[in-house]
Structures are given as C-alpha cells and as structure tokens.
Coordinates of C-alpha atoms and ligand atoms in Angstrom, one line a residue:
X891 CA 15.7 -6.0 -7.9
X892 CA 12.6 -4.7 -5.9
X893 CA 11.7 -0.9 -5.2
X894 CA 11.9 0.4 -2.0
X895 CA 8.2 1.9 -1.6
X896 CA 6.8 4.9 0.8
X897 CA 3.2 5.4 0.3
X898 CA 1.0 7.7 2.0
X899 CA -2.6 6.3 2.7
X900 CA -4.5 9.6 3.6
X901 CA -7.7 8.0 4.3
X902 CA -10.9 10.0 4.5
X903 CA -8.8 12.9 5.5
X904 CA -8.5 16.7 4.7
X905 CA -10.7 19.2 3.0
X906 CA -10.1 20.4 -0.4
X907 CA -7.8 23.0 0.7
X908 CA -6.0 21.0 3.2
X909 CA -4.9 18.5 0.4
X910 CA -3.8 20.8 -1.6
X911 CA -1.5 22.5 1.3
X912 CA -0.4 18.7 1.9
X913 CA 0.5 18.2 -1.4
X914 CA 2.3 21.9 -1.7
X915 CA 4.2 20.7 1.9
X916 CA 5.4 17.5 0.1
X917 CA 6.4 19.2 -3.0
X918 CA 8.5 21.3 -1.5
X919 CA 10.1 19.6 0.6
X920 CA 11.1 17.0 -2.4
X921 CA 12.7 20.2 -4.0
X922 CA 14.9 20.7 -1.2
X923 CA 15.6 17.0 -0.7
X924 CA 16.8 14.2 -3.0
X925 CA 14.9 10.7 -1.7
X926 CA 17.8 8.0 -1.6
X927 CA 18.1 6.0 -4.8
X928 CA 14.9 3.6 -5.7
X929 CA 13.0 5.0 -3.3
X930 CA 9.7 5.5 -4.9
X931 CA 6.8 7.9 -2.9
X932 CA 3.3 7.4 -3.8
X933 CA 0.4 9.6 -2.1
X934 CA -3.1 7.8 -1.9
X935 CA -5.7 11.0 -1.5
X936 CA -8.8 10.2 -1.3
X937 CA -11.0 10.0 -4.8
X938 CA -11.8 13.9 -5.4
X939 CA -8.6 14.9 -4.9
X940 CA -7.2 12.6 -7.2
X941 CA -7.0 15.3 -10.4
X942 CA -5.5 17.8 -8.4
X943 CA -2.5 15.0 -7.1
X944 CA -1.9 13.7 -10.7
X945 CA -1.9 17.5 -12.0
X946 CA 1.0 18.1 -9.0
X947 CA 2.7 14.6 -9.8
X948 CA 3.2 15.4 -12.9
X949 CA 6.0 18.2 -12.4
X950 CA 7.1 16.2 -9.5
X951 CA 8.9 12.9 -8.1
X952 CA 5.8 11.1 -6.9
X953 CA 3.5 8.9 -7.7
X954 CA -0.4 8.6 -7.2
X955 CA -2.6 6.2 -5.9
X956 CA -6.6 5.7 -5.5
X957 CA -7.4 3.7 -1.8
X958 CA -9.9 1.9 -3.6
X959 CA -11.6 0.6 -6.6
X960 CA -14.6 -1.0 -7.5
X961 CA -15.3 -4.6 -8.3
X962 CA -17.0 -3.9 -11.4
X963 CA -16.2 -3.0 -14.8
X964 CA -19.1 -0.9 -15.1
X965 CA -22.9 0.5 -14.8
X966 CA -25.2 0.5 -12.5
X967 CA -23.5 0.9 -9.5
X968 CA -23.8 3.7 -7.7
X969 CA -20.9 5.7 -5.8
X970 CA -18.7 3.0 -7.1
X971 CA -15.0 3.8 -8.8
X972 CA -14.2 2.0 -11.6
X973 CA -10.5 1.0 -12.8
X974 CA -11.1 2.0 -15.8
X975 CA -12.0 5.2 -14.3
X976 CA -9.2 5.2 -12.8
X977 CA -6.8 4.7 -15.8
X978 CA -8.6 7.3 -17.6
X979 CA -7.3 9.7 -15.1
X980 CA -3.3 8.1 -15.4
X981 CA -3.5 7.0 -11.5
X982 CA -0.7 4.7 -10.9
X983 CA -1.6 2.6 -8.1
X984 CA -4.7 1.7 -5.8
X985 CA -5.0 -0.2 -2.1
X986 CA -7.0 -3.0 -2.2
X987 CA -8.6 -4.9 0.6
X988 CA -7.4 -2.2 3.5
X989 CA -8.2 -3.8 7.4
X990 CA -10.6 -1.1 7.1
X991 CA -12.6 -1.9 4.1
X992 CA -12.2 -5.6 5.1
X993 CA -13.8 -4.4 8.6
X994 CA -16.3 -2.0 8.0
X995 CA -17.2 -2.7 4.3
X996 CA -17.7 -6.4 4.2
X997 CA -14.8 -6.3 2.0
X998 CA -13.5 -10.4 1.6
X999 CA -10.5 -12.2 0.5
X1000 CA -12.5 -12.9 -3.3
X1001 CA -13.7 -8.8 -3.2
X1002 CA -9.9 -8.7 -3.3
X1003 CA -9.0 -10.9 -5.7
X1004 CA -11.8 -9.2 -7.9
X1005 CA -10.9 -5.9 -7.7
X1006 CA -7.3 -6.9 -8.0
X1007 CA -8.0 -8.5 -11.5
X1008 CA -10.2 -4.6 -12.2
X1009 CA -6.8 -2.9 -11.8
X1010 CA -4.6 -5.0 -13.7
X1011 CA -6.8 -5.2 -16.3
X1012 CA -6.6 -1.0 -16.9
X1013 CA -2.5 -1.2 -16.1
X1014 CA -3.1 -0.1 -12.3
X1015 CA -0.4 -1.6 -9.8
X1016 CA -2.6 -3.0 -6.5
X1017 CA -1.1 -2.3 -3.4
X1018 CA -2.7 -5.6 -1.4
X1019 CA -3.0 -5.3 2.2
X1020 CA -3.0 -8.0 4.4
X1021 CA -2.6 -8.9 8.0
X1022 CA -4.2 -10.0 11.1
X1023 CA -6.5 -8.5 13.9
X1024 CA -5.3 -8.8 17.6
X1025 CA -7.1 -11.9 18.7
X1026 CA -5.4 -13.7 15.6
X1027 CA -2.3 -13.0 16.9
X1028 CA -3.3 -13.7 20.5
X1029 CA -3.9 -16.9 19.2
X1030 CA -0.8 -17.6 17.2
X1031 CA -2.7 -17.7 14.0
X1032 CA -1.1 -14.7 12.2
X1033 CA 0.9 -16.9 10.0
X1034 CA -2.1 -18.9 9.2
X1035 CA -4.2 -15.9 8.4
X1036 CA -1.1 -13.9 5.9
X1037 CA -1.8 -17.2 4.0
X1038 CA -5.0 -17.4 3.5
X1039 CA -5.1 -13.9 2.5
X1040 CA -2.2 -13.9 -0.4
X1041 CA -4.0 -17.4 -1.6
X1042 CA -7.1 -16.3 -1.9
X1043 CA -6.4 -12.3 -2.7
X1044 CA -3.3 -13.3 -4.9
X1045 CA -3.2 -17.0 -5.9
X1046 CA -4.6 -16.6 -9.3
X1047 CA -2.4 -14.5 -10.7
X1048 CA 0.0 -15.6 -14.0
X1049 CA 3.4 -14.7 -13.0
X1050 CA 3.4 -11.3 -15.2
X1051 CA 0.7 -10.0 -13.3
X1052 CA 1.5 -11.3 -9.5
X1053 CA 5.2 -9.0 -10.7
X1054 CA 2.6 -5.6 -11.2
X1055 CA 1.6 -6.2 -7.4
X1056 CA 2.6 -4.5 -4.5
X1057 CA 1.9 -6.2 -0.9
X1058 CA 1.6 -4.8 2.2
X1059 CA 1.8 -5.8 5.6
X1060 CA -0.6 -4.2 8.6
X1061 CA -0.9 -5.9 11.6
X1062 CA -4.7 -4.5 12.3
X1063 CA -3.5 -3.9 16.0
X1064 CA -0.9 -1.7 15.0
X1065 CA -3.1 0.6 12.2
X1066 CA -3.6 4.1 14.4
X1067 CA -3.3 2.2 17.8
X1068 CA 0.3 4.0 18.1
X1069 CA 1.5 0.4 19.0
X1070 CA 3.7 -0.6 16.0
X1071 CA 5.0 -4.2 15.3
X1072 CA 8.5 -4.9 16.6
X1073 CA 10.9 -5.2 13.3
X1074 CA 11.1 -8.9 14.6
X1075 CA 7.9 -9.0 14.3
X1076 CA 7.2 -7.4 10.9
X1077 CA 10.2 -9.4 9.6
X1078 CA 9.0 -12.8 10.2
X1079 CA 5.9 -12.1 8.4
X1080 CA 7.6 -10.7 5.3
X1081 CA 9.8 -13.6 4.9
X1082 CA 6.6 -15.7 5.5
X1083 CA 4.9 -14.1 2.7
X1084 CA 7.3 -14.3 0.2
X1085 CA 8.6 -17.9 1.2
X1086 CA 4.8 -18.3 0.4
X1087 CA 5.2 -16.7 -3.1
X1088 CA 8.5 -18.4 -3.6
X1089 CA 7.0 -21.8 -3.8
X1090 CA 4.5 -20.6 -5.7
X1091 CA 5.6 -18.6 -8.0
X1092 CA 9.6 -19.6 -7.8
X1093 CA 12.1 -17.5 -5.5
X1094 CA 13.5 -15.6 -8.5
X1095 CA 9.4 -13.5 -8.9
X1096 CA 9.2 -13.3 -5.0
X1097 CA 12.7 -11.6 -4.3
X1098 CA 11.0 -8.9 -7.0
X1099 CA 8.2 -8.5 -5.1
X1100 CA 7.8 -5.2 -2.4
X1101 CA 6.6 -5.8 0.8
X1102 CA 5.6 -2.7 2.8
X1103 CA 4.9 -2.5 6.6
X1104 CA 1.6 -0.6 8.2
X1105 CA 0.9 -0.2 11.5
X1106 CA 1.4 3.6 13.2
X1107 CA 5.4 3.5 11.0
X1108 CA 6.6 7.1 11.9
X1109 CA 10.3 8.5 12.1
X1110 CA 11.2 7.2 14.9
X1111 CA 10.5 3.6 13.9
X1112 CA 10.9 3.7 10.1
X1113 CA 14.7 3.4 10.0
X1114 CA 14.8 0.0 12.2
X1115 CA 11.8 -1.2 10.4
X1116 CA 13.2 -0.6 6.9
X1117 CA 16.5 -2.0 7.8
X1118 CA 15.1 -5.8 8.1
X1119 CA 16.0 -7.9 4.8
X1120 CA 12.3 -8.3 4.0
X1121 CA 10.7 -4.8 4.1
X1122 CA 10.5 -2.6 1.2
X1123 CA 9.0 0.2 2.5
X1124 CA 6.3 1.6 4.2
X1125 CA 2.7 2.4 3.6
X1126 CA 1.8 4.7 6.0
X1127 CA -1.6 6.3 7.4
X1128 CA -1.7 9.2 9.9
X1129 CA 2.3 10.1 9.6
X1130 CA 1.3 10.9 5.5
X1131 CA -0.8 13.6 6.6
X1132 CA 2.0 15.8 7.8
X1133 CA 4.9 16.1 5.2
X1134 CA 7.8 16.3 7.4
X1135 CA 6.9 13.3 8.8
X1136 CA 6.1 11.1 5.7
X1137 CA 9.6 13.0 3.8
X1138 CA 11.5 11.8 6.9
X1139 CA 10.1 8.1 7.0
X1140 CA 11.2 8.2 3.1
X1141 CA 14.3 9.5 3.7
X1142 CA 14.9 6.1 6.4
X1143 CA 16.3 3.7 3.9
Ligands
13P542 P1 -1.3 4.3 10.6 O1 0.1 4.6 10.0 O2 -2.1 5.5 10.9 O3 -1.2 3.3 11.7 O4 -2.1 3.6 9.4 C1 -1.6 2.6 8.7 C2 -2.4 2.2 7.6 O5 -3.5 1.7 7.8 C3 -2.0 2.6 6.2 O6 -2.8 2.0 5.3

C-alpha cells in the first residue's frame, strides 16, 4: 500500500544558521513525538544546506530532498545540479517541475520528463508537481491541464520506474495565496490523476502511487485534507519553515 508523505518545500528560504535552527526545531520535536505509522517526513532545503540535512537525517526519522535537479548528466553547465550529484551526497528525493520553476524558469512538461529520467537514473525518487494556474480553473480546464502534465511529465515511464515516483498536487492559486483548495476540490483531482495512471499503467500500480496536496496546507486544514481517499499527504511550502507547524500537519493523518 502507498506511504502517507509530509514534505517540507523550504524554497529559497533561511540563512545558514536559520536552517540549522529549523532542522534542530524538527529534530526535537520528532524526539518527543512518534509520527503515526507510515507516515514518512521529508525536508527539501535548498542545495547548500543539503550536507548539513543529510548529516541530521541520519540520526533521525526523516528523509531529505533536493527542490531541483538539472537536466543534464554533466559538464559544462554552469550553476546546474546534477543527479548524480545528488546521489553522491545519499539525497533521497527531489521536486521536479514546481509551478514556480514552470513559471519563472521556463521549466516545460519535457524539462520534466528529462530531469525525471536524471533522478531515476542515480536512484532519486521525483516528487512531480503538477496543477493548474487560476484562469485554467476559471475556465474549467484543470482536468484537462493534470493530464497533459502526468502525460507528458510521466507517460514514458516502464511501470518499475512510474512505482519510484511521487506526485503532487498544487493548484498554482492556492501555493502562498493563503487560499487552499477545498478537500472537494483536491479530491476530485487525485482520483483524476490516478484514474489517469490506472488506465495506463493498470489500477493495481496507481493505488501504490502517493499523491500529495500543495497549496497554503497548514494545521488547520491538513486533517480534512488528508482524510479524503485520494491524498497521501502533503507537500508543504511556508508552513515547513516553522516546525510546529509542519510536525502538526504530520501528525493529521
Ligand atoms: P505554500 O504551502 O506556501 O502554499 O506552498 C506550497 C508549495 O508550493 C509547496 O511546494
């Protein structure tokens, strides 16, 4: 059966110091607390502070995730990350194709389905975002939008692999807008995506598959959210930088 998933997208967020008080926070409060059963927690620093997470994750019940990866093996490509960068350094997981790189970074549906072959290539698990901006939704096409996304980001994939994936859903009008998607909402797409990687892939793969919701997910919403038959979990931007916050939105299954 699939893994409930909390993950922690920090963004381009916190000094040096900050992250390691962050990381301290979480630590400490995972000592006190025991996350309900299958309940993985994954933090996603940003790159430099990637060393210090892994060093931390090591004595502790978490695992670590890079926000992005390059499309590349290798070379001559500077300020790019590769995967097998990445592995050297025992990172678990890595977002791929995040509303935000999509947005500001030119990054498209075959950038994803690139760097998504990078990662699984060095043993990396891609957490795939997907989702669609507010005039999409206006316009009814969210549905239409999902799919094009998981096709073209996902589509590819042998079986084996598409199992080593993680998807998650962020309705862009709901990432740091404080406006979160009603569970209705966030249900509806779930079940779309995985009736889309049923008949692809057979039901048996999909119902293995996590799906996490994105989109301002904070205590107060997490528990409803989590509760709907299709959501695994959460990945989760400005409620990961404080560590009550992102322990009490993993305690909500
Ligand atoms: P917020 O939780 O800040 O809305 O961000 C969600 C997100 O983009 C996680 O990747």
């Amino acid at each position: 059966m699939r893994k409930h998933i909390v993950a922690g997208n920090w963004k381009m967020n916190c000094t040096f110091s900050e992250a390691d008080d962050l990381i301290n926070a979480i630590m400490e409060q995972l000592e006190q607390k025991e996350l309900p059963r299958d309940t993985q927690l994954i933090v996603c620093p940003p790159f430099p502070y990637l060393e210090m997470t892994t060093d931390y994750a090591n004595d502790s019940y978490f695992m670590v995730g890079a926000q992005n990866v390059s499309d590349q093996e290798k070379g001559a490509y500077t300020g790019e990350v590769s995967a097998a960068m990445l592995e050297s350094m025992e990172i678990d997981y890595c977002i791929v194709g995040h509303s935000e790189r999509r947005a500001y970074y030119g990054e498209t549906n075959a950038t994803v389905a690139a760097k998504v072959n990078q990662l699984l290539q060095h043993g990396i698990k891609p957490i795939v975002c997907v989702g669609e901006v507010l005039e999409e939704r206006e316009a009814g096409k969210q549905f239409e939008v999902v799919k094009k996304q998981v096709e073209q980001g996902l589509f590819h994939l042998s079986a084996d692999q598409l199992r080593e994936v993680v998807i998650a859903y962020e309705p862009v009008w709901a990432i740091g807008t404080g406006k979160t998607a009603t569970p209705d909402q966030a249900q509806e797409i779930h079940a779309h995506i995985r009736s889309l990687l049923a008949t692809k892939y057979g039901k048996e793969i999909a119902n293995d598959i996590s799906i996490l919701y994105g989109g301002s997910c904070k205590p107060s919403n997490a528990k409803e959210l989590f509760a709907c038959p299709d959501i695994d979990g959460g990945l989760i931007g400005g409620a990961s930088l404080k560590a009550d916050d992102f322990m009490a939105i993993a305690m909500a299954f």
